[in-house]
CSV table of C-alpha atoms in Angstrom, one decimal:
chain,number,residue,atom,x,y,z
A,17,MET,CA,-70.6,-45.7,11.0
A,18,THR,CA,-71.0,-49.0,12.7
A,19,THR,CA,-70.6,-48.4,16.5
A,20,ALA,CA,-72.1,-51.5,18.0
A,21,HIS,CA,-69.5,-53.7,19.7
A,22,PRO,CA,-69.3,-57.3,18.6
A,23,GLY,CA,-69.1,-58.4,22.2
A,24,ALA,CA,-72.9,-57.9,22.3
A,25,ALA,CA,-73.2,-60.8,19.8
A,26,ALA,CA,-70.7,-63.1,21.3
A,27,PRO,CA,-70.1,-62.1,24.9
A,28,ALA,CA,-68.1,-65.3,25.8
A,29,TYR,CA,-65.3,-64.2,23.5
A,30,PHE,CA,-64.8,-60.7,24.8
A,31,SER,CA,-64.2,-59.4,28.3
A,32,PRO,CA,-66.9,-57.1,29.9
A,33,GLY,CA,-64.3,-54.4,30.1
A,34,LEU,CA,-63.6,-54.1,26.4
A,35,ALA,CA,-66.7,-52.0,25.6
A,36,ALA,CA,-65.7,-49.5,28.3
A,37,ARG,CA,-62.4,-49.0,26.7
A,38,THR,CA,-63.9,-48.4,23.2
A,39,SER,CA,-64.6,-45.2,21.3
A,40,ALA,CA,-65.4,-44.9,17.6
A,41,SER,CA,-64.2,-42.0,15.5
A,42,SER,CA,-63.5,-41.0,11.9
A,43,VAL,CA,-61.2,-38.7,10.1
A,44,GLU,CA,-61.2,-37.2,6.5
A,45,LEU,CA,-58.1,-38.2,4.5
A,46,ASP,CA,-57.7,-37.7,0.8
A,47,GLY,CA,-61.3,-36.5,0.6
A,48,GLY,CA,-62.6,-39.8,2.1
A,49,LYS,CA,-63.8,-41.0,5.5
A,50,VAL,CA,-61.5,-43.3,7.5
A,51,ALA,CA,-63.2,-44.9,10.4
A,52,PHE,CA,-61.1,-45.9,13.4
A,53,TRP,CA,-61.6,-47.3,16.9
A,54,THR,CA,-59.5,-46.4,20.0
A,55,TYR,CA,-59.2,-48.8,23.0
A,56,GLU,CA,-57.9,-46.8,26.0
A,57,PRO,CA,-55.8,-48.5,28.7
A,58,LEU,CA,-57.7,-49.3,31.9
A,59,PRO,CA,-55.7,-48.3,33.7
A,60,ALA,CA,-52.6,-46.7,32.1
A,61,THR,CA,-49.3,-47.8,33.6
A,62,PRO,CA,-45.7,-46.7,33.0
A,63,GLU,CA,-45.4,-49.5,30.4
A,64,THR,CA,-48.5,-48.4,28.5
A,65,ARG,CA,-47.8,-47.9,24.8
A,66,THR,CA,-49.8,-46.7,21.8
A,67,ILE,CA,-50.2,-49.5,19.2
A,68,LEU,CA,-51.4,-48.8,15.7
A,69,VAL,CA,-53.0,-51.9,14.2
A,70,ILE,CA,-53.2,-52.7,10.5
A,71,HIS,CA,-55.6,-55.5,9.7
A,72,GLY,CA,-55.5,-58.1,7.0
A,73,PHE,CA,-57.1,-58.5,3.5
A,74,ARG,CA,-60.9,-58.4,3.5
A,75,GLY,CA,-60.9,-57.9,7.2
A,76,ASP,CA,-61.5,-54.8,9.3
A,77,HIS,CA,-60.9,-53.7,12.9
A,78,HIS,CA,-63.1,-56.5,14.3
A,79,GLY,CA,-60.6,-59.2,13.5
A,80,LEU,CA,-57.9,-58.0,16.0
A,81,LEU,CA,-60.4,-57.2,18.8
A,82,ARG,CA,-59.6,-60.4,20.8
A,83,VAL,CA,-55.9,-59.4,20.8
A,84,ALA,CA,-56.8,-55.8,21.9
A,85,ASP,CA,-59.0,-57.3,24.6
A,86,GLN,CA,-55.9,-59.1,26.0
A,87,LEU,CA,-53.9,-55.9,26.2
A,88,PRO,CA,-56.0,-53.7,28.6
A,89,ASP,CA,-52.9,-51.8,29.7
A,90,MET,CA,-52.2,-50.6,26.1
A,91,ARG,CA,-53.8,-47.8,24.1
A,92,ILE,CA,-54.7,-49.4,20.8
A,93,ILE,CA,-55.8,-47.6,17.6
A,94,MET,CA,-57.4,-49.7,14.9
A,95,PRO,CA,-58.6,-48.1,11.6
A,96,ASP,CA,-60.5,-49.9,8.9
A,97,LEU,CA,-58.2,-49.6,5.9
A,98,PRO,CA,-59.5,-47.5,3.1
A,99,GLY,CA,-61.7,-49.7,0.9
A,100,PHE,CA,-62.7,-52.0,3.8
A,101,GLY,CA,-65.2,-52.0,6.7
A,102,ASP,CA,-66.6,-48.5,7.4
A,103,SER,CA,-63.8,-46.6,5.6
A,104,GLU,CA,-64.2,-45.3,2.1
A,105,ALA,CA,-61.9,-46.3,-0.8
A,106,PHE,CA,-59.0,-44.1,-1.9
A,107,ARG,CA,-60.3,-41.5,-4.4
A,108,SER,CA,-57.1,-40.5,-6.0
A,109,ALA,CA,-54.9,-43.6,-6.2
A,110,GLU,CA,-54.8,-47.4,-6.6
A,111,HIS,CA,-55.1,-49.6,-3.5
A,112,SER,CA,-51.4,-50.6,-3.6
A,113,VAL,CA,-48.9,-51.3,-0.8
A,114,GLN,CA,-47.3,-48.0,-1.4
A,115,ARG,CA,-50.5,-46.1,-1.2
A,116,TYR,CA,-51.5,-47.9,2.0
A,117,GLY,CA,-48.1,-46.9,3.3
A,118,ALA,CA,-48.8,-43.2,2.5
A,119,PHE,CA,-52.1,-43.7,4.3
A,120,ILE,CA,-50.2,-44.7,7.5
A,121,THR,CA,-48.2,-41.5,7.3
A,122,GLU,CA,-51.4,-39.4,6.8
A,123,PHE,CA,-53.3,-41.2,9.5
A,124,MET,CA,-50.5,-40.8,12.1
A,125,THR,CA,-50.1,-37.1,11.2
A,126,ALA,CA,-53.9,-36.6,11.6
A,127,LEU,CA,-53.9,-38.2,15.0
A,128,GLY,CA,-50.6,-36.8,16.2
A,129,LEU,CA,-48.9,-40.1,16.6
A,130,GLY,CA,-45.2,-39.9,17.2
A,131,PRO,CA,-42.2,-42.1,16.7
A,132,ASP,CA,-42.8,-43.9,20.0
A,133,THR,CA,-45.9,-45.5,18.4
A,134,VAL,CA,-45.8,-49.3,18.0
A,135,LEU,CA,-46.9,-50.6,14.6
A,136,LEU,CA,-48.6,-53.9,14.3
A,137,GLY,CA,-49.7,-55.6,11.1
A,138,HIS,CA,-51.6,-58.9,10.5
A,139,SER,CA,-51.3,-60.9,7.3
A,140,PHE,CA,-51.7,-58.4,4.4
A,141,GLY,CA,-51.3,-55.7,7.1
A,142,SER,CA,-47.8,-57.2,7.8
A,143,ILE,CA,-46.8,-56.4,4.2
A,144,ILE,CA,-48.2,-52.8,4.5
A,145,ALA,CA,-46.5,-52.3,7.8
A,146,ALA,CA,-43.1,-53.7,6.8
A,147,HIS,CA,-43.0,-51.7,3.6
A,148,TYR,CA,-44.0,-48.6,5.5
A,149,VAL,CA,-41.2,-49.0,8.0
A,150,ALA,CA,-38.7,-49.7,5.3
A,151,ASP,CA,-39.6,-46.5,3.5
A,152,ASN,CA,-40.0,-44.4,6.6
A,153,PRO,CA,-37.4,-45.4,9.2
A,154,GLY,CA,-37.6,-43.8,12.6
A,155,THR,CA,-41.4,-43.1,12.4
A,156,VAL,CA,-42.5,-46.0,14.7
A,157,TYR,CA,-40.9,-48.2,17.3
A,158,PRO,CA,-40.9,-51.2,17.4
A,159,LEU,CA,-42.7,-53.4,14.7
A,160,ILE,CA,-44.9,-56.4,15.4
A,161,LEU,CA,-46.1,-58.7,12.6
A,162,ILE,CA,-48.7,-61.4,13.2
A,163,ASN,CA,-49.0,-64.2,10.6
A,164,PRO,CA,-46.6,-62.2,8.4
A,165,ILE,CA,-46.6,-62.9,4.7
A,166,ALA,CA,-43.0,-63.9,4.5
A,167,ALA,CA,-42.6,-65.1,0.9
A,168,PRO,CA,-44.0,-64.6,-2.6
A,169,ALA,CA,-47.6,-65.9,-2.7
A,170,LEU,CA,-47.3,-66.7,-6.4
A,171,GLU,CA,-44.3,-69.1,-5.9
A,172,GLY,CA,-43.9,-72.4,-4.1
A,173,PRO,CA,-46.5,-75.0,-3.2
A,174,LYS,CA,-49.3,-72.5,-2.6
A,175,GLY,CA,-48.7,-70.7,-6.0
A,176,LEU,CA,-51.4,-72.7,-7.8
A,177,MET,CA,-54.1,-71.8,-5.2
A,178,THR,CA,-53.0,-68.2,-5.4
A,179,ARG,CA,-53.4,-68.1,-9.1
A,180,LEU,CA,-56.9,-69.6,-8.8
A,181,ALA,CA,-57.7,-66.8,-6.3
A,182,VAL,CA,-56.4,-64.2,-8.8
A,183,LEU,CA,-58.8,-65.6,-11.4
A,184,TYR,CA,-61.6,-65.5,-8.9
A,185,TYR,CA,-61.1,-61.8,-8.1
A,186,ARG,CA,-60.6,-60.9,-11.7
A,187,LEU,CA,-63.7,-62.7,-12.9
A,188,SER,CA,-65.7,-61.1,-10.1
A,189,ALA,CA,-64.5,-57.7,-11.2
A,190,ARG,CA,-65.5,-58.3,-14.8
A,191,LEU,CA,-68.9,-59.9,-14.4
A,192,PRO,CA,-72.0,-57.7,-14.4
A,193,ARG,CA,-72.1,-55.9,-11.1
A,194,SER,CA,-74.8,-57.9,-9.4
A,195,LEU,CA,-73.2,-61.3,-10.4
A,196,GLY,CA,-69.7,-60.2,-9.4
A,197,LEU,CA,-70.8,-59.0,-6.0
A,198,ALA,CA,-72.8,-62.2,-5.4
A,199,LEU,CA,-69.7,-64.3,-6.3
A,200,LEU,CA,-67.5,-62.2,-4.0
A,201,ARG,CA,-70.0,-62.3,-1.1
A,202,SER,CA,-71.1,-65.9,-1.6
A,203,PRO,CA,-71.8,-67.3,1.9
A,204,LEU,CA,-70.7,-70.7,0.7
A,205,ILE,CA,-67.3,-69.4,-0.5
A,206,VAL,CA,-66.8,-67.4,2.7
A,207,ARG,CA,-67.6,-70.5,4.8
A,208,VAL,CA,-65.2,-72.7,2.8
A,209,MET,CA,-62.5,-70.1,3.4
A,210,SER,CA,-63.3,-69.9,7.1
A,211,GLU,CA,-63.4,-73.7,7.5
A,212,THR,CA,-60.1,-74.0,5.8
A,213,MET,CA,-58.3,-71.4,7.9
A,214,ALA,CA,-59.7,-72.4,11.3
A,215,LYS,CA,-57.7,-75.0,13.1
A,216,THR,CA,-59.3,-75.1,16.6
A,217,ALA,CA,-61.2,-78.1,17.7
A,218,ASP,CA,-63.4,-76.0,19.9
A,219,ARG,CA,-66.8,-76.0,18.3
A,220,GLY,CA,-68.0,-72.9,20.0
A,221,LEU,CA,-64.9,-71.0,18.9
A,222,ARG,CA,-65.3,-72.3,15.3
A,223,ARG,CA,-68.9,-71.0,15.2
A,224,PHE,CA,-67.7,-67.6,16.5
A,225,ILE,CA,-65.0,-67.4,13.8
A,226,HIS,CA,-67.5,-68.3,11.1
A,227,ARG,CA,-69.9,-65.7,12.4
A,228,GLN,CA,-67.2,-63.1,12.3
A,229,HIS,CA,-66.2,-63.9,8.8
A,230,HIS,CA,-69.8,-64.0,7.6
A,231,ALA,CA,-70.4,-60.6,9.2
A,232,TYR,CA,-67.3,-58.7,8.2
A,233,PHE,CA,-65.4,-60.5,5.4
A,234,SER,CA,-67.6,-59.0,2.7
A,235,ALA,CA,-67.5,-55.3,3.9
A,236,PHE,CA,-65.5,-53.8,1.0
A,237,ALA,CA,-66.1,-50.6,-0.9
A,238,SER,CA,-66.1,-51.9,-4.5
A,239,ARG,CA,-65.0,-54.8,-6.7
A,240,GLU,CA,-62.3,-52.6,-8.2
A,241,SER,CA,-60.8,-51.6,-4.9
A,242,LEU,CA,-60.9,-55.2,-3.7
A,243,LEU,CA,-59.2,-56.5,-6.8
A,244,GLN,CA,-56.5,-53.8,-6.4
A,245,ALA,CA,-55.9,-54.7,-2.8
A,246,PHE,CA,-55.8,-58.4,-3.5
A,247,THR,CA,-53.3,-57.9,-6.3
A,248,ALA,CA,-51.1,-55.9,-3.8
A,249,SER,CA,-51.4,-58.7,-1.3
A,250,VAL,CA,-50.1,-61.4,-3.6
A,251,THR,CA,-47.4,-59.4,-5.4
A,252,SER,CA,-45.5,-58.1,-2.3
A,253,HIS,CA,-44.2,-59.7,0.8
A,254,VAL,CA,-42.3,-58.9,4.0
A,255,ALA,CA,-39.0,-60.6,3.1
A,256,GLU,CA,-38.3,-58.3,0.2
A,257,VAL,CA,-37.7,-55.4,2.6
A,258,ALA,CA,-36.4,-57.5,5.5
A,259,PRO,CA,-32.8,-56.1,5.4
A,260,ARG,CA,-34.2,-52.6,5.6
A,261,LEU,CA,-36.1,-53.3,8.8
A,262,THR,CA,-33.4,-52.2,11.3
A,263,LEU,CA,-35.6,-51.7,14.3
A,264,PRO,CA,-36.6,-54.6,16.6
A,265,VAL,CA,-39.2,-56.8,14.8
A,266,LEU,CA,-41.4,-59.4,16.5
A,267,LEU,CA,-42.8,-62.2,14.3
A,268,ILE,CA,-45.7,-64.2,15.7
A,269,ALA,CA,-46.3,-67.3,13.6
A,270,GLY,CA,-48.8,-70.1,13.6
A,271,GLU,CA,-47.4,-73.6,13.6
A,272,LYS,CA,-50.1,-74.8,11.2
A,273,ASP,CA,-50.4,-71.7,9.0
A,274,GLU,CA,-50.9,-72.8,5.4
A,275,ILE,CA,-50.8,-69.2,4.0
A,276,ALA,CA,-47.7,-67.9,5.8
A,277,VAL,CA,-45.9,-71.3,6.4
A,278,LEU,CA,-43.6,-71.7,9.3
A,279,GLY,CA,-40.5,-72.4,7.1
A,280,ASP,CA,-40.9,-69.0,5.5
A,281,GLN,CA,-41.2,-67.4,8.9
A,282,ARG,CA,-37.9,-68.9,10.0
A,283,ARG,CA,-36.2,-67.7,6.8
A,284,LEU,CA,-37.7,-64.2,7.3
A,285,ALA,CA,-36.5,-64.1,10.9
A,286,ALA,CA,-33.0,-65.0,9.8
A,287,ARG,CA,-32.9,-62.1,7.3
A,288,LEU,CA,-34.0,-59.5,9.9
A,289,PRO,CA,-31.2,-57.3,11.4
A,290,ASP,CA,-33.0,-57.5,14.8
A,291,GLY,CA,-35.8,-60.0,14.6
A,292,GLU,CA,-37.5,-62.3,17.0
A,293,LEU,CA,-39.7,-65.2,16.1
A,294,ARG,CA,-42.4,-66.7,18.4
A,295,VAL,CA,-44.4,-69.7,17.3
A,296,ILE,CA,-47.8,-70.6,18.7
A,297,PRO,CA,-48.5,-74.4,18.3
A,298,GLY,CA,-51.8,-75.8,17.0
A,299,VAL,CA,-52.9,-72.6,15.2
A,300,GLY,CA,-52.9,-71.5,11.6
A,301,HIS,CA,-53.5,-68.1,10.0
A,302,LEU,CA,-56.1,-67.1,12.6
A,303,ILE,CA,-53.9,-66.3,15.6
A,304,HIS,CA,-56.0,-63.2,16.2
A,305,TYR,CA,-59.1,-65.3,16.7
A,306,GLU,CA,-57.9,-68.6,18.1
A,307,THR,CA,-55.0,-67.8,20.3
A,308,PRO,CA,-55.1,-64.1,21.4
A,309,GLU,CA,-53.8,-64.8,24.9
A,310,PRO,CA,-50.3,-66.1,23.9
A,311,ALA,CA,-50.1,-63.5,21.2
A,312,ALA,CA,-50.8,-60.7,23.6
A,313,ALA,CA,-48.3,-62.2,26.1
A,314,PHE,CA,-45.6,-62.2,23.4
A,315,ILE,CA,-46.4,-58.6,22.5
A,316,ARG,CA,-46.3,-57.4,26.1
A,317,SER,CA,-43.0,-59.2,26.7
A,318,PHE,CA,-41.5,-57.8,23.5
A,319,LEU,CA,-42.6,-54.2,24.4
A,320,LYS,CA,-41.1,-54.6,27.9
A,321,ASP,CA,-37.8,-55.5,26.3
A,322,HIS,CA,-38.0,-52.6,23.8
A,323,PRO,CA,-39.4,-49.6,25.7
A,324,ALA,CA,-40.1,-46.3,23.9
């Protein structure tokens, strides 16, 4: 298991106290290892909550670390989803939204996490988290979605690009193994993706983001599990279960997000029985890297308004 903390590589972008809060563990679920990291509160307060974080597609727990760093009074648990990072792929099922939802149930049971647990999902993780809550009401409270996928990826202005991405992942899965992996892990393609999503003008922060994507974007278990997860990410979205999300839901959106566009976020918020939308200006789909401070402030305020 990877236990080194990324703060050692880029100390300017993490506080000195983050490493002291960090512990790495693993648990066996469905016959496979699930790696997870816990960030204990320093110190705990009456407002301390346990937050279970579900990361996005092709990411792992590293992506949300800057947000965790801004919430030192919270207990944060971040697994690498099965098939990504240091966690093994599912052995008995496809990597679908429904199976990832079942994973949340299994993971929470294994760790003894109760209904006062806060569930937070980013990007693809927002789809998993929303569908889990819709299918399992009363198991978490409340729900927080960062850069939520609020509309069908295969429709609208971004539909063409999504279809090209589908071809990319399908081709990568069908090529001879070495060629397919080389295509998926191409530093050039990863860099183009990173440059496209980054909106900050801060050169140092952009370099940090690119290093993070280079280090962690290609840590997946297999081409097959990656294709399954990608298919799940573009064939489901949060809005399709919005009316069933009856608990308080916080949406944190980026003004310049080209993947989860702001108009879709506003329409999603209007469909939620108890939704709240907060928009961070000047940022796109990388709120967790570029603007963790305002994101954490919105989270803390929301949790204060919705105690366990």
